[in-house]
Amino acid sequence: MKILMVLTSHDRMGDTGNPTGFWLEEFVAPYYVFKDAGADVTLASPKGGQPPVDPTSTQPDALTEETRRFDGDDEAKAQLANTHPLDTMRADDFDAVFYPGGHGPLWDLTEDRHSQQLIHDFLAARKPVAAVCHAPAVLVHVQGVDGQSVVKGHRVTGFSNSEEEAVGLTGVVPLLVEDALKGKGGHYERSTTDFEAFQLRDGLLITGQNPASSAPTAKLLLSALTG
């Protein structure tokens, strides 16, 4: 299995001056799900090189078994420091693509034309596309082969409006993931409780709601490839 993981290159939270980036757990938990399954994992980002890590995701209360494993994994850290430029990636070279979240993707990957074309090409080739937390926003401007939004008529999830409100960033982010998915005709679903793991698969689209959904979403992607 060859899996492409696409991370954000955006490091600022709107006009606040506060740093952002990708959420560490949302990268490392899926990364190790894939690696432990024997997958060949390639990392990419719009600018290439080291993508920015949201510093909040490295605080003690955000650390997990997987983040601690990554902290001692020099090979994985070196791979992360040298992501490939996104515009050099081709769907033909991979079996699936996974987008970790964090707030960064709302600013760059959601609008990135290379990302949009890449997702279009994966789906056109009948290859699964997965995204977790804020990253399902990368789907909202992508059109399928029928010219319609790729989320239209599909069950999808992502960071909920109430979760964004809970972290105090509703007025800062350029879009609310839940509203954006609904606005494109997606059938948005979510957990009954904020920050509880929730993930789903509808055809080739695999989405997870929040950080707790990271590993389960990756496992859904694996099942799509092996089942």
Short mmCIF file of C-alpha atoms in Angstrom, two decimals:
data_model
loop_
_atom_site.label_atom_id
_atom_site.label_comp_id
_atom_site.label_asym_id
_atom_site.label_seq_id
_atom_site.Cartn_x
_atom_site.Cartn_y
_atom_site.Cartn_z
CA MET A 1 0.00 0.00 0.00
CA LYS A 2 1.22 3.46 -0.88
CA ILE A 3 -0.44 6.23 1.10
CA LEU A 4 0.10 9.96 0.65
CA MET A 5 -0.36 12.20 3.69
CA VAL A 6 -0.85 15.92 2.97
CA LEU A 7 -0.09 18.46 5.69
CA THR A 8 -0.64 22.20 5.91
CA SER A 9 2.09 24.80 5.41
CA HIS A 10 0.06 27.60 7.06
CA ASP A 11 1.37 28.78 10.42
CA ARG A 12 -0.73 31.81 11.50
CA MET A 13 -4.19 31.92 13.04
CA GLY A 14 -5.83 34.57 10.87
CA ASP A 15 -5.03 38.11 12.00
CA THR A 16 -4.47 37.17 15.65
CA GLY A 17 -0.72 36.72 15.34
CA ASN A 18 -1.04 33.40 17.15
CA PRO A 19 0.70 30.36 15.66
CA THR A 20 -1.13 27.39 14.17
CA GLY A 21 -0.39 24.52 11.82
CA PHE A 22 -1.27 20.83 11.84
CA TRP A 23 -2.42 19.03 14.99
CA LEU A 24 0.30 16.63 16.05
CA GLU A 25 -1.93 13.72 17.12
CA GLU A 26 -3.91 13.94 13.88
CA PHE A 27 -0.71 13.29 11.97
CA VAL A 28 1.13 10.79 14.15
CA ALA A 29 -1.79 8.51 15.08
CA PRO A 30 -2.71 7.81 11.42
CA TYR A 31 0.96 7.72 10.44
CA TYR A 32 1.60 4.83 12.80
CA VAL A 33 -1.64 3.07 11.86
CA PHE A 34 -0.36 3.05 8.29
CA LYS A 35 3.26 2.22 9.09
CA ASP A 36 2.30 -0.61 11.44
CA ALA A 37 0.16 -2.07 8.66
CA GLY A 38 3.19 -2.13 6.37
CA ALA A 39 2.18 0.81 4.21
CA ASP A 40 4.66 2.99 2.35
CA VAL A 41 3.88 6.52 3.57
CA THR A 42 4.84 9.68 1.65
CA LEU A 43 4.45 13.15 3.19
CA ALA A 44 3.71 16.33 1.27
CA SER A 45 2.76 19.94 1.98
CA PRO A 46 2.11 23.00 -0.20
CA LYS A 47 5.54 24.52 0.48
CA GLY A 48 7.45 21.30 1.10
CA GLY A 49 9.97 20.92 3.90
CA GLN A 50 8.99 21.11 7.58
CA PRO A 51 5.29 21.83 8.03
CA PRO A 52 4.31 23.92 11.07
CA VAL A 53 3.05 22.11 14.15
CA ASP A 54 0.33 23.81 16.17
CA PRO A 55 2.16 24.40 19.48
CA THR A 56 -1.04 23.75 21.43
CA SER A 57 -0.94 20.17 20.19
CA THR A 58 2.45 19.62 21.82
CA GLN A 59 1.31 20.67 25.30
CA PRO A 60 1.22 17.95 27.99
CA ASP A 61 -2.57 17.61 27.99
CA ALA A 62 -2.56 16.95 24.22
CA LEU A 63 0.11 14.25 24.23
CA THR A 64 -0.74 10.62 23.59
CA GLU A 65 1.03 7.29 23.31
CA GLU A 66 1.52 7.97 19.59
CA THR A 67 2.96 11.47 20.09
CA ARG A 68 5.43 10.06 22.61
CA ARG A 69 6.37 7.35 20.15
CA PHE A 70 6.97 10.00 17.50
CA ASP A 71 9.11 12.02 19.89
CA GLY A 72 11.57 9.12 19.98
CA ASP A 73 11.35 8.28 16.28
CA ASP A 74 14.21 10.03 14.50
CA GLU A 75 13.30 8.49 11.14
CA ALA A 76 9.74 9.79 11.29
CA LYS A 77 10.89 13.24 12.42
CA ALA A 78 13.36 13.41 9.54
CA GLN A 79 10.62 12.43 7.10
CA LEU A 80 8.35 15.15 8.48
CA ALA A 81 11.11 17.74 8.18
CA ASN A 82 11.44 16.97 4.46
CA THR A 83 7.91 16.79 3.08
CA HIS A 84 7.61 16.84 -0.70
CA PRO A 85 6.15 19.90 -2.44
CA LEU A 86 2.48 19.17 -3.01
CA ASP A 87 2.56 20.21 -6.67
CA THR A 88 4.94 17.32 -7.42
CA MET A 89 2.53 14.66 -6.16
CA ARG A 90 0.38 12.57 -8.53
CA ALA A 91 -2.58 10.36 -7.68
CA ASP A 92 -1.28 7.72 -10.06
CA ASP A 93 1.62 7.04 -7.68
CA PHE A 94 -0.53 6.20 -4.62
CA ASP A 95 -3.39 4.02 -3.47
CA ALA A 96 -4.99 6.59 -1.14
CA VAL A 97 -4.55 10.04 0.39
CA PHE A 98 -5.03 11.20 4.00
CA TYR A 99 -5.28 14.78 5.25
CA PRO A 100 -4.51 15.45 8.95
CA GLY A 101 -6.24 18.45 10.49
CA GLY A 102 -5.34 21.34 12.69
CA HIS A 103 -6.53 24.85 11.86
CA GLY A 104 -3.83 25.44 9.23
CA PRO A 105 -5.62 23.62 6.38
CA LEU A 106 -8.54 26.05 6.61
CA TRP A 107 -6.30 28.76 5.17
CA ASP A 108 -4.11 26.97 2.63
CA LEU A 109 -5.22 23.46 1.65
CA THR A 110 -8.90 24.38 1.37
CA GLU A 111 -8.02 26.87 -1.38
CA ASP A 112 -5.01 25.06 -2.86
CA ARG A 113 -5.63 24.17 -6.52
CA HIS A 114 -3.04 21.42 -6.51
CA SER A 115 -4.80 19.81 -3.57
CA GLN A 116 -8.18 20.16 -5.26
CA GLN A 117 -6.89 18.56 -8.46
CA LEU A 118 -5.20 15.80 -6.49
CA ILE A 119 -8.41 14.91 -4.66
CA HIS A 120 -10.34 15.01 -7.94
CA ASP A 121 -7.81 12.65 -9.51
CA PHE A 122 -7.87 10.19 -6.60
CA LEU A 123 -11.65 9.98 -6.71
CA ALA A 124 -11.74 9.76 -10.51
CA ALA A 125 -9.37 6.79 -10.24
CA ARG A 126 -11.66 5.19 -7.62
CA LYS A 127 -9.10 5.65 -4.86
CA PRO A 128 -10.17 6.64 -1.33
CA VAL A 129 -9.70 10.09 0.16
CA ALA A 130 -9.63 10.55 3.94
CA ALA A 131 -9.53 13.67 6.13
CA VAL A 132 -9.91 14.31 9.85
CA CYS A 133 -11.06 17.19 12.08
CA HIS A 134 -10.58 20.50 10.21
CA ALA A 135 -9.13 18.77 7.14
CA PRO A 136 -12.49 17.74 5.61
CA ALA A 137 -12.61 21.41 4.58
CA VAL A 138 -10.19 20.44 1.80
CA LEU A 139 -13.15 18.77 0.08
CA VAL A 140 -15.47 21.76 -0.13
CA HIS A 141 -14.15 23.28 -3.37
CA VAL A 142 -13.46 19.99 -5.17
CA GLN A 143 -15.66 18.94 -8.07
CA GLY A 144 -16.14 15.36 -9.11
CA VAL A 145 -16.17 14.01 -12.64
CA ASP A 146 -19.86 14.96 -12.81
CA GLY A 147 -19.06 18.62 -12.13
CA GLN A 148 -20.80 18.50 -8.75
CA SER A 149 -19.23 18.98 -5.33
CA VAL A 150 -17.62 15.73 -4.19
CA VAL A 151 -19.47 15.96 -0.86
CA LYS A 152 -22.91 16.53 -2.35
CA GLY A 153 -25.23 13.73 -1.29
CA HIS A 154 -22.53 12.02 0.79
CA ARG A 155 -22.38 11.37 4.53
CA VAL A 156 -19.48 13.40 5.91
CA THR A 157 -18.20 14.71 9.21
CA GLY A 158 -15.59 17.14 10.48
CA PHE A 159 -14.94 19.56 13.34
CA SER A 160 -18.38 20.67 14.51
CA ASN A 161 -19.63 24.22 15.03
CA SER A 162 -19.99 23.56 18.76
CA GLU A 163 -16.42 22.23 18.99
CA GLU A 164 -15.10 25.35 17.26
CA GLU A 165 -17.09 27.46 19.68
CA ALA A 166 -15.67 25.45 22.58
CA VAL A 167 -12.11 26.29 21.55
CA GLY A 168 -13.05 29.95 21.11
CA LEU A 169 -12.17 30.32 17.43
CA THR A 170 -15.53 30.67 15.72
CA GLY A 171 -14.85 34.32 14.92
CA VAL A 172 -11.26 33.72 13.79
CA VAL A 173 -11.42 30.86 11.30
CA PRO A 174 -12.18 31.61 7.63
CA LEU A 175 -14.91 28.96 7.58
CA LEU A 176 -16.72 26.56 9.86
CA VAL A 177 -16.18 22.99 8.67
CA GLU A 178 -19.69 21.82 9.54
CA ASP A 179 -21.35 24.74 7.75
CA ALA A 180 -19.05 24.45 4.73
CA LEU A 181 -19.81 20.74 4.24
CA LYS A 182 -23.54 21.34 4.60
CA GLY A 183 -23.32 24.27 2.20
CA LYS A 184 -21.99 21.97 -0.52
CA GLY A 185 -24.80 19.48 -0.05
CA GLY A 186 -23.02 17.09 2.30
CA HIS A 187 -25.09 15.08 4.79
CA TYR A 188 -23.21 16.16 7.89
CA GLU A 189 -23.18 13.78 10.87
CA ARG A 190 -21.45 14.02 14.23
CA SER A 191 -21.00 12.47 17.67
CA THR A 192 -23.56 13.09 20.39
CA THR A 193 -20.85 14.67 22.57
CA ASP A 194 -18.19 17.21 21.58
CA PHE A 195 -14.68 15.79 21.16
CA GLU A 196 -15.93 12.20 21.19
CA ALA A 197 -14.53 10.00 18.43
CA PHE A 198 -16.75 9.83 15.36
CA GLN A 199 -15.79 8.76 11.85
CA LEU A 200 -17.58 7.43 8.82
CA ARG A 201 -17.09 6.15 5.33
CA ASP A 202 -19.37 6.84 2.39
CA GLY A 203 -18.01 5.33 -0.77
CA LEU A 204 -14.55 6.73 -1.42
CA LEU A 205 -14.88 9.55 1.13
CA ILE A 206 -13.68 8.85 4.68
CA THR A 207 -13.95 11.59 7.29
CA GLY A 208 -13.34 11.98 11.03
CA GLN A 209 -14.77 14.62 13.33
CA ASN A 210 -12.01 15.58 15.75
CA PRO A 211 -8.58 14.62 17.16
CA ALA A 212 -9.99 11.56 18.95
CA SER A 213 -11.12 10.30 15.53
CA SER A 214 -7.65 10.33 13.98
CA ALA A 215 -6.62 6.68 14.41
CA PRO A 216 -10.13 5.29 13.79
CA THR A 217 -10.35 7.31 10.55
CA ALA A 218 -7.00 5.93 9.44
CA LYS A 219 -8.23 2.42 10.19
CA LEU A 220 -11.31 3.06 8.03
CA LEU A 221 -8.99 4.04 5.21
CA LEU A 222 -7.00 0.84 5.65
CA SER A 223 -10.20 -1.20 5.55
CA ALA A 224 -11.15 0.54 2.31
CA LEU A 225 -7.82 -0.53 0.82
CA THR A 226 -7.72 -4.07 2.13
CA GLY A 227 -11.41 -4.98 2.29
#
